[in-house]
Amino acid sequence: MCIQVANLFKCYGKHPAVKGISFNARPGRVLGFLGPNGAGKSTTLKILSGSIPLTAGQVSICGLDIQQNSLATRQYIGYLPENNPLYLDMYVHEALTFVAEMHHIVRAHERIAEVISLTGLEAEQQKKIGQLSKGYRQRVGFAQAILHDPEVLILDEPTSGLDPNQLQDIRLLIKQLSSQKTVLLSTHIMQEVEAICDDVVIIHQGQIVADFPLNELAAMYPGHRLESLFMRLTGPPSTRI
Ligand code: ADP
């Protein structure tokens, strides 16, 4: 297992946002982390990426506990945060050079060229990020996240706000990257999960309400499609399975 989460809690002050969740993510697969707004998805992903501390529980990335090895585990992780914050005044190539320096990447020039090609940014690399369309900005976010060739990719709502063509391109890119990595992506879009995910975890009000391989949906929840299962599990308590 590349990501192991055990009994994870997170409180913001007195407000419990994540209430004792456990799940695992496997290499070479895409895990869709689903939930309605406010369910605790971003909070969980921020903890996994080392951006905020956990309140209780254990998280290990590639066998290392994130609390005891916070610097080492960050090397294993590529993180694309929600809303993809970028330096809009920087040129694409310049921004990637900056990230390569942060990660002390050896042979940075070659690696940047490789990642630019992988993310389809050849024609944009000499442009300012602020000049790019949303889809291309998202590609820059991906390029930054994968530059140090992490084992694990954590993507928070990676296709939100994209038009259908851009959406298709980014989904293809995620699928392509997932063959060699463990990908964890949060979303509230069911078609996204059906298009690219292998495994599904559904979180609701800070707790996990389902965890299954997508190809076992029919066997585990007869008569349900993902959308109807999601509605039942995250609807009012009286309608829960
Ligand atoms: P999701 O990503 O599923 O929409 P979040 O993880 O953003 O959910 O939020 C989970 C809960 O934690 C929500 O009730 C939200 O209001 C709360 N929350 C998120 N971030 C903060 C914060 N920085 N301070 C206080 N409460 C927060």
mmCIF file of N, CA and C in Angstrom, residues 1-101:
data_model
loop_
_atom_site.group_PDB
_atom_site.id
_atom_site.type_symbol
_atom_site.label_atom_id
_atom_site.label_comp_id
_atom_site.label_asym_id
_atom_site.label_seq_id
_atom_site.Cartn_x
_atom_site.Cartn_y
_atom_site.Cartn_z
ATOM 1 N N MET A 1 0.843 -1.200 0.000
ATOM 2 C CA MET A 1 0.000 0.000 0.000
ATOM 3 C C MET A 1 0.874 1.244 0.000
ATOM 4 N N CYS A 2 0.506 2.211 -0.810
ATOM 5 C CA CYS A 2 1.318 3.420 -0.867
ATOM 6 C C CYS A 2 0.794 4.511 0.044
ATOM 7 N N ILE A 3 -0.524 4.501 0.252
ATOM 8 C CA ILE A 3 -1.097 5.443 1.220
ATOM 9 C C ILE A 3 -1.889 4.603 2.223
ATOM 10 N N GLN A 4 -1.562 4.776 3.503
ATOM 11 C CA GLN A 4 -2.338 4.086 4.545
ATOM 12 C C GLN A 4 -2.817 5.129 5.547
ATOM 13 N N VAL A 5 -4.114 5.177 5.712
ATOM 14 C CA VAL A 5 -4.714 6.147 6.627
ATOM 15 C C VAL A 5 -5.446 5.341 7.695
ATOM 16 N N ALA A 6 -5.108 5.586 8.979
ATOM 17 C CA ALA A 6 -5.736 4.807 10.042
ATOM 18 C C ALA A 6 -6.291 5.726 11.122
ATOM 19 N N ASN A 7 -7.603 5.663 11.278
ATOM 20 C CA ASN A 7 -8.287 6.378 12.364
ATOM 21 C C ASN A 7 -7.914 7.858 12.432
ATOM 22 N N LEU A 8 -7.948 8.501 11.287
ATOM 23 C CA LEU A 8 -7.524 9.902 11.172
ATOM 24 C C LEU A 8 -8.611 10.870 11.645
ATOM 25 N N PHE A 9 -8.193 11.772 12.541
ATOM 26 C CA PHE A 9 -9.085 12.828 13.036
ATOM 27 C C PHE A 9 -8.485 14.183 12.728
ATOM 28 N N LYS A 10 -9.351 15.147 12.406
ATOM 29 C CA LYS A 10 -8.894 16.529 12.295
ATOM 30 C C LYS A 10 -9.958 17.458 12.850
ATOM 31 N N CYS A 11 -9.553 18.298 13.806
ATOM 32 C CA CYS A 11 -10.455 19.323 14.329
ATOM 33 C C CYS A 11 -9.887 20.683 13.984
ATOM 34 N N TYR A 12 -10.762 21.588 13.534
ATOM 35 C CA TYR A 12 -10.386 22.999 13.410
ATOM 36 C C TYR A 12 -10.931 23.669 14.663
ATOM 37 N N GLY A 13 -10.086 23.989 15.629
ATOM 38 C CA GLY A 13 -10.583 24.464 16.923
ATOM 39 C C GLY A 13 -11.443 23.359 17.515
ATOM 40 N N LYS A 14 -12.699 23.689 17.796
ATOM 41 C CA LYS A 14 -13.577 22.658 18.377
ATOM 42 C C LYS A 14 -14.369 21.929 17.297
ATOM 43 N N HIS A 15 -14.233 22.383 16.025
ATOM 44 C CA HIS A 15 -15.058 21.801 14.959
ATOM 45 C C HIS A 15 -14.396 20.540 14.375
ATOM 46 N N PRO A 16 -15.030 19.359 14.555
ATOM 47 C CA PRO A 16 -14.433 18.147 13.985
ATOM 48 C C PRO A 16 -14.750 18.056 12.483
ATOM 49 N N ALA A 17 -13.720 18.076 11.630
ATOM 50 C CA ALA A 17 -13.931 18.031 10.176
ATOM 51 C C ALA A 17 -13.753 16.608 9.653
ATOM 52 N N VAL A 18 -12.847 15.845 10.268
ATOM 53 C CA VAL A 18 -12.602 14.453 9.878
ATOM 54 C C VAL A 18 -12.653 13.618 11.153
ATOM 55 N N LYS A 19 -13.500 12.560 11.133
ATOM 56 C CA LYS A 19 -13.834 11.881 12.396
ATOM 57 C C LYS A 19 -13.444 10.408 12.383
ATOM 58 N N GLY A 20 -12.153 10.122 12.362
ATOM 59 C CA GLY A 20 -11.697 8.740 12.504
ATOM 60 C C GLY A 20 -11.820 7.930 11.229
ATOM 61 N N ILE A 21 -11.243 8.442 10.125
ATOM 62 C CA ILE A 21 -11.354 7.702 8.849
ATOM 63 C C ILE A 21 -10.134 6.796 8.624
ATOM 64 N N SER A 22 -10.379 5.663 7.956
ATOM 65 C CA SER A 22 -9.308 4.727 7.585
ATOM 66 C C SER A 22 -9.534 4.273 6.151
ATOM 67 N N PHE A 23 -8.481 4.288 5.350
ATOM 68 C CA PHE A 23 -8.538 3.715 4.002
ATOM 69 C C PHE A 23 -7.110 3.563 3.475
ATOM 70 N N ASN A 24 -6.973 2.780 2.406
ATOM 71 C CA ASN A 24 -5.664 2.575 1.780
ATOM 72 C C ASN A 24 -5.759 2.875 0.290
ATOM 73 N N ALA A 25 -4.622 3.249 -0.299
ATOM 74 C CA ALA A 25 -4.581 3.424 -1.763
ATOM 75 C C ALA A 25 -3.403 2.638 -2.312
ATOM 76 N N ARG A 26 -3.652 1.951 -3.426
ATOM 77 C CA ARG A 26 -2.656 1.023 -3.987
ATOM 78 C C ARG A 26 -1.932 1.596 -5.195
ATOM 79 N N PRO A 27 -0.687 1.164 -5.420
ATOM 80 C CA PRO A 27 0.069 1.651 -6.583
ATOM 81 C C PRO A 27 -0.575 1.237 -7.906
ATOM 82 N N GLY A 28 -0.407 2.078 -8.920
ATOM 83 C CA GLY A 28 -0.914 1.768 -10.253
ATOM 84 C C GLY A 28 -2.412 1.925 -10.376
ATOM 85 N N ARG A 29 -3.041 2.532 -9.365
ATOM 86 C CA ARG A 29 -4.501 2.684 -9.389
ATOM 87 C C ARG A 29 -4.892 4.119 -9.052
ATOM 88 N N VAL A 30 -6.075 4.494 -9.496
ATOM 89 C CA VAL A 30 -6.618 5.820 -9.175
ATOM 90 C C VAL A 30 -7.746 5.630 -8.164
ATOM 91 N N LEU A 31 -7.581 6.260 -7.003
ATOM 92 C CA LEU A 31 -8.635 6.198 -5.992
ATOM 93 C C LEU A 31 -9.435 7.495 -6.026
ATOM 94 N N GLY A 32 -10.726 7.381 -6.257
ATOM 95 C CA GLY A 32 -11.612 8.551 -6.248
ATOM 96 C C GLY A 32 -12.121 8.770 -4.839
ATOM 97 N N PHE A 33 -11.828 9.962 -4.299
ATOM 98 C CA PHE A 33 -12.241 10.306 -2.940
ATOM 99 C C PHE A 33 -13.444 11.240 -3.078
ATOM 100 N N LEU A 34 -14.614 10.647 -2.864
ATOM 101 C CA LEU A 34 -15.861 11.349 -3.191
ATOM 102 C C LEU A 34 -16.591 11.836 -1.957
ATOM 103 N N GLY A 35 -17.237 12.966 -2.094
ATOM 104 C CA GLY A 35 -18.085 13.434 -1.002
ATOM 105 C C GLY A 35 -18.724 14.746 -1.378
ATOM 106 N N PRO A 36 -19.841 15.070 -0.740
ATOM 107 C CA PRO A 36 -20.465 16.371 -1.014
ATOM 108 C C PRO A 36 -19.623 17.505 -0.432
ATOM 109 N N ASN A 37 -19.959 18.738 -0.733
ATOM 110 C CA ASN A 37 -19.232 19.875 -0.180
ATOM 111 C C ASN A 37 -19.239 19.820 1.341
ATOM 112 N N GLY A 38 -18.078 20.073 1.922
ATOM 113 C CA GLY A 38 -17.978 20.117 3.376
ATOM 114 C C GLY A 38 -17.786 18.755 4.019
ATOM 115 N N ALA A 39 -17.633 17.692 3.211
ATOM 116 C CA ALA A 39 -17.534 16.329 3.758
ATOM 117 C C ALA A 39 -16.192 16.068 4.459
ATOM 118 N N GLY A 40 -15.146 16.825 4.070
ATOM 119 C CA GLY A 40 -13.828 16.605 4.666
ATOM 120 C C GLY A 40 -12.781 16.165 3.653
ATOM 121 N N LYS A 41 -13.073 16.288 2.368
ATOM 122 C CA LYS A 41 -12.139 15.822 1.329
ATOM 123 C C LYS A 41 -10.848 16.651 1.323
ATOM 124 N N SER A 42 -11.007 17.967 1.179
ATOM 125 C CA SER A 42 -9.809 18.819 1.098
ATOM 126 C C SER A 42 -8.985 18.728 2.371
ATOM 127 N N THR A 43 -9.659 18.673 3.505
ATOM 128 C CA THR A 43 -8.944 18.573 4.781
ATOM 129 C C THR A 43 -8.072 17.315 4.782
ATOM 130 N N THR A 44 -8.646 16.190 4.356
ATOM 131 C CA THR A 44 -7.893 14.929 4.332
ATOM 132 C C THR A 44 -6.706 15.039 3.377
ATOM 133 N N LEU A 45 -6.937 15.601 2.196
ATOM 134 C CA LEU A 45 -5.864 15.702 1.205
ATOM 135 C C LEU A 45 -4.753 16.653 1.669
ATOM 136 N N LYS A 46 -5.141 17.713 2.367
ATOM 137 C CA LYS A 46 -4.121 18.636 2.901
ATOM 138 C C LYS A 46 -3.258 17.929 3.946
ATOM 139 N N ILE A 47 -3.883 17.084 4.763
ATOM 140 C CA ILE A 47 -3.107 16.340 5.775
ATOM 141 C C ILE A 47 -2.151 15.369 5.081
ATOM 142 N N LEU A 48 -2.671 14.628 4.106
ATOM 143 C CA LEU A 48 -1.842 13.643 3.403
ATOM 144 C C LEU A 48 -0.653 14.305 2.700
ATOM 145 N N SER A 49 -0.866 15.510 2.190
ATOM 146 C CA SER A 49 0.216 16.187 1.465
ATOM 147 C C SER A 49 1.170 16.914 2.410
ATOM 148 N N GLY A 50 0.894 16.874 3.705
ATOM 149 C CA GLY A 50 1.785 17.527 4.672
ATOM 150 C C GLY A 50 1.538 19.024 4.789
ATOM 151 N N SER A 51 0.424 19.536 4.245
ATOM 152 C CA SER A 51 0.158 20.980 4.301
ATOM 153 C C SER A 51 -0.399 21.427 5.649
ATOM 154 N N ILE A 52 -1.161 20.550 6.308
ATOM 155 C CA ILE A 52 -1.673 20.882 7.652
ATOM 156 C C ILE A 52 -1.476 19.654 8.553
ATOM 157 N N PRO A 53 -1.344 19.868 9.889
ATOM 158 C CA PRO A 53 -1.143 18.721 10.776
ATOM 159 C C PRO A 53 -2.440 17.977 11.075
ATOM 160 N N LEU A 54 -2.320 16.715 11.400
ATOM 161 C CA LEU A 54 -3.502 15.956 11.821
ATOM 162 C C LEU A 54 -3.719 16.169 13.319
ATOM 163 N N THR A 55 -4.928 15.859 13.788
ATOM 164 C CA THR A 55 -5.220 15.980 15.219
ATOM 165 C C THR A 55 -4.932 14.647 15.920
ATOM 166 N N ALA A 56 -5.313 13.542 15.303
ATOM 167 C CA ALA A 56 -5.035 12.210 15.854
ATOM 168 C C ALA A 56 -5.101 11.191 14.731
ATOM 169 N N GLY A 57 -4.505 10.017 14.983
ATOM 170 C CA GLY A 57 -4.511 8.946 13.991
ATOM 171 C C GLY A 57 -3.152 8.815 13.326
ATOM 172 N N GLN A 58 -3.103 7.995 12.284
ATOM 173 C CA GLN A 58 -1.831 7.721 11.609
ATOM 174 C C GLN A 58 -1.991 7.759 10.105
ATOM 175 N N VAL A 59 -1.002 8.362 9.456
ATOM 176 C CA VAL A 59 -0.960 8.334 7.991
ATOM 177 C C VAL A 59 0.428 7.896 7.589
ATOM 178 N N SER A 60 0.538 6.900 6.726
ATOM 179 C CA SER A 60 1.866 6.588 6.195
ATOM 180 C C SER A 60 1.838 6.617 4.675
ATOM 181 N N ILE A 61 2.939 7.130 4.135
ATOM 182 C CA ILE A 61 3.109 7.252 2.690
ATOM 183 C C ILE A 61 4.310 6.391 2.315
ATOM 184 N N CYS A 62 4.090 5.426 1.452
ATOM 185 C CA CYS A 62 5.139 4.485 1.050
ATOM 186 C C CYS A 62 5.866 3.915 2.277
ATOM 187 N N GLY A 63 5.093 3.580 3.282
ATOM 188 C CA GLY A 63 5.646 2.915 4.464
ATOM 189 C C GLY A 63 6.211 3.848 5.522
ATOM 190 N N LEU A 64 6.255 5.157 5.264
ATOM 191 C CA LEU A 64 6.810 6.096 6.252
ATOM 192 C C LEU A 64 5.700 6.904 6.919
ATOM 193 N N ASP A 65 5.765 6.988 8.240
ATOM 194 C CA ASP A 65 4.782 7.766 8.978
ATOM 195 C C ASP A 65 4.987 9.261 8.701
ATOM 196 N N ILE A 66 3.912 9.972 8.316
ATOM 197 C CA ILE A 66 4.113 11.383 7.901
ATOM 198 C C ILE A 66 4.484 12.296 9.067
ATOM 199 N N GLN A 67 4.120 11.905 10.268
ATOM 200 C CA GLN A 67 4.464 12.779 11.399
ATOM 201 C C GLN A 67 5.938 12.628 11.776
ATOM 202 N N GLN A 68 6.419 11.383 11.697
ATOM 203 C CA GLN A 68 7.819 11.150 12.078
ATOM 204 C C GLN A 68 8.796 11.467 10.957
ATOM 205 N N ASN A 69 8.310 11.474 9.714
ATOM 206 C CA ASN A 69 9.209 11.677 8.566
ATOM 207 C C ASN A 69 8.624 12.713 7.610
ATOM 208 N N SER A 70 8.290 13.881 8.144
ATOM 209 C CA SER A 70 7.511 14.807 7.312
ATOM 210 C C SER A 70 8.280 15.264 6.068
ATOM 211 N N LEU A 71 9.579 15.505 6.194
ATOM 212 C CA LEU A 71 10.340 15.945 5.013
ATOM 213 C C LEU A 71 10.490 14.821 3.997
ATOM 214 N N ALA A 72 10.820 13.637 4.487
ATOM 215 C CA ALA A 72 11.039 12.496 3.584
ATOM 216 C C ALA A 72 9.753 12.141 2.843
ATOM 217 N N THR A 73 8.627 12.153 3.547
ATOM 218 C CA THR A 73 7.384 11.746 2.876
ATOM 219 C C THR A 73 6.979 12.768 1.814
ATOM 220 N N ARG A 74 7.334 14.036 2.019
ATOM 221 C CA ARG A 74 6.988 15.051 1.005
ATOM 222 C C ARG A 74 7.660 14.773 -0.334
ATOM 223 N N GLN A 75 8.817 14.130 -0.280
ATOM 224 C CA GLN A 75 9.503 13.773 -1.528
ATOM 225 C C GLN A 75 8.721 12.736 -2.333
ATOM 226 N N TYR A 76 7.914 11.962 -1.624
ATOM 227 C CA TYR A 76 7.125 10.913 -2.297
ATOM 228 C C TYR A 76 5.828 11.442 -2.890
ATOM 229 N N ILE A 77 5.498 12.705 -2.548
ATOM 230 C CA ILE A 77 4.159 13.209 -2.883
ATOM 231 C C ILE A 77 4.194 14.350 -3.875
ATOM 232 N N GLY A 78 3.317 14.270 -4.877
ATOM 233 C CA GLY A 78 3.037 15.408 -5.743
ATOM 234 C C GLY A 78 1.630 15.862 -5.422
ATOM 235 N N TYR A 79 1.458 17.143 -5.164
ATOM 236 C CA TYR A 79 0.164 17.640 -4.683
ATOM 237 C C TYR A 79 -0.324 18.764 -5.589
ATOM 238 N N LEU A 80 -1.540 18.597 -6.098
ATOM 239 C CA LEU A 80 -2.176 19.658 -6.876
ATOM 240 C C LEU A 80 -3.365 20.153 -6.053
ATOM 241 N N PRO A 81 -3.184 21.292 -5.360
ATOM 242 C CA PRO A 81 -4.249 21.756 -4.467
ATOM 243 C C PRO A 81 -5.476 22.247 -5.238
ATOM 244 N N GLU A 82 -6.587 22.332 -4.505
ATOM 245 C CA GLU A 82 -7.811 22.881 -5.072
ATOM 246 C C GLU A 82 -7.510 24.308 -5.546
ATOM 247 N N ASN A 83 -8.067 24.700 -6.656
ATOM 248 C CA ASN A 83 -7.873 26.036 -7.232
ATOM 249 C C ASN A 83 -6.460 26.296 -7.763
ATOM 250 N N ASN A 84 -5.591 25.312 -7.706
ATOM 251 C CA ASN A 84 -4.285 25.356 -8.346
ATOM 252 C C ASN A 84 -3.589 26.725 -8.276
ATOM 253 N N PRO A 85 -3.102 27.105 -7.078
ATOM 254 C CA PRO A 85 -2.453 28.410 -6.973
ATOM 255 C C PRO A 85 -1.144 28.453 -7.761
ATOM 256 N N LEU A 86 -0.996 29.442 -8.661
ATOM 257 C CA LEU A 86 0.208 29.536 -9.503
ATOM 258 C C LEU A 86 0.717 30.972 -9.488
ATOM 259 N N TYR A 87 1.996 31.141 -9.830
ATOM 260 C CA TYR A 87 2.546 32.499 -9.954
ATOM 261 C C TYR A 87 2.245 32.992 -11.372
ATOM 262 N N LEU A 88 1.197 33.797 -11.506
ATOM 263 C CA LEU A 88 0.712 34.174 -12.834
ATOM 264 C C LEU A 88 1.706 35.031 -13.611
ATOM 265 N N ASP A 89 2.603 35.719 -12.902
ATOM 266 C CA ASP A 89 3.581 36.587 -13.576
ATOM 267 C C ASP A 89 4.792 35.816 -14.088
ATOM 268 N N MET A 90 4.905 34.547 -13.701
ATOM 269 C CA MET A 90 6.075 33.762 -14.127
ATOM 270 C C MET A 90 5.831 33.123 -15.488
ATOM 271 N N TYR A 91 6.911 32.926 -16.231
ATOM 272 C CA TYR A 91 6.831 32.143 -17.468
ATOM 273 C C TYR A 91 6.772 30.670 -17.068
ATOM 274 N N VAL A 92 6.152 29.851 -17.938
ATOM 275 C CA VAL A 92 5.964 28.431 -17.615
ATOM 276 C C VAL A 92 7.311 27.776 -17.307
ATOM 277 N N HIS A 93 8.278 27.985 -18.175
ATOM 278 C CA HIS A 93 9.577 27.347 -17.996
ATOM 279 C C HIS A 93 10.257 27.833 -16.720
ATOM 280 N N GLU A 94 10.099 29.129 -16.463
ATOM 281 C CA GLU A 94 10.703 29.734 -15.273
ATOM 282 C C GLU A 94 10.094 29.127 -13.997
ATOM 283 N N ALA A 95 8.763 28.959 -13.994
ATOM 284 C CA ALA A 95 8.096 28.400 -12.816
ATOM 285 C C ALA A 95 8.573 26.974 -12.560
ATOM 286 N N LEU A 96 8.745 26.203 -13.630
ATOM 287 C CA LEU A 96 9.197 24.813 -13.463
ATOM 288 C C LEU A 96 10.653 24.772 -12.987
ATOM 289 N N THR A 97 11.457 25.717 -13.455
ATOM 290 C CA THR A 97 12.849 25.787 -12.999
ATOM 291 C C THR A 97 12.882 26.091 -11.498
ATOM 292 N N PHE A 98 12.003 26.989 -11.088
ATOM 293 C CA PHE A 98 11.904 27.352 -9.667
ATOM 294 C C PHE A 98 11.547 26.123 -8.816
ATOM 295 N N VAL A 99 10.549 25.359 -9.283
ATOM 296 C CA VAL A 99 10.126 24.158 -8.543
ATOM 297 C C VAL A 99 11.255 23.110 -8.542
ATOM 298 N N ALA A 100 11.958 22.985 -9.659
ATOM 299 C CA ALA A 100 13.068 22.021 -9.738
ATOM 300 C C ALA A 100 14.161 22.381 -8.728
ATOM 301 N N GLU A 101 14.417 23.684 -8.568
ATOM 302 C CA GLU A 101 15.425 24.115 -7.587
ATOM 303 C C GLU A 101 14.966 23.791 -6.171
#
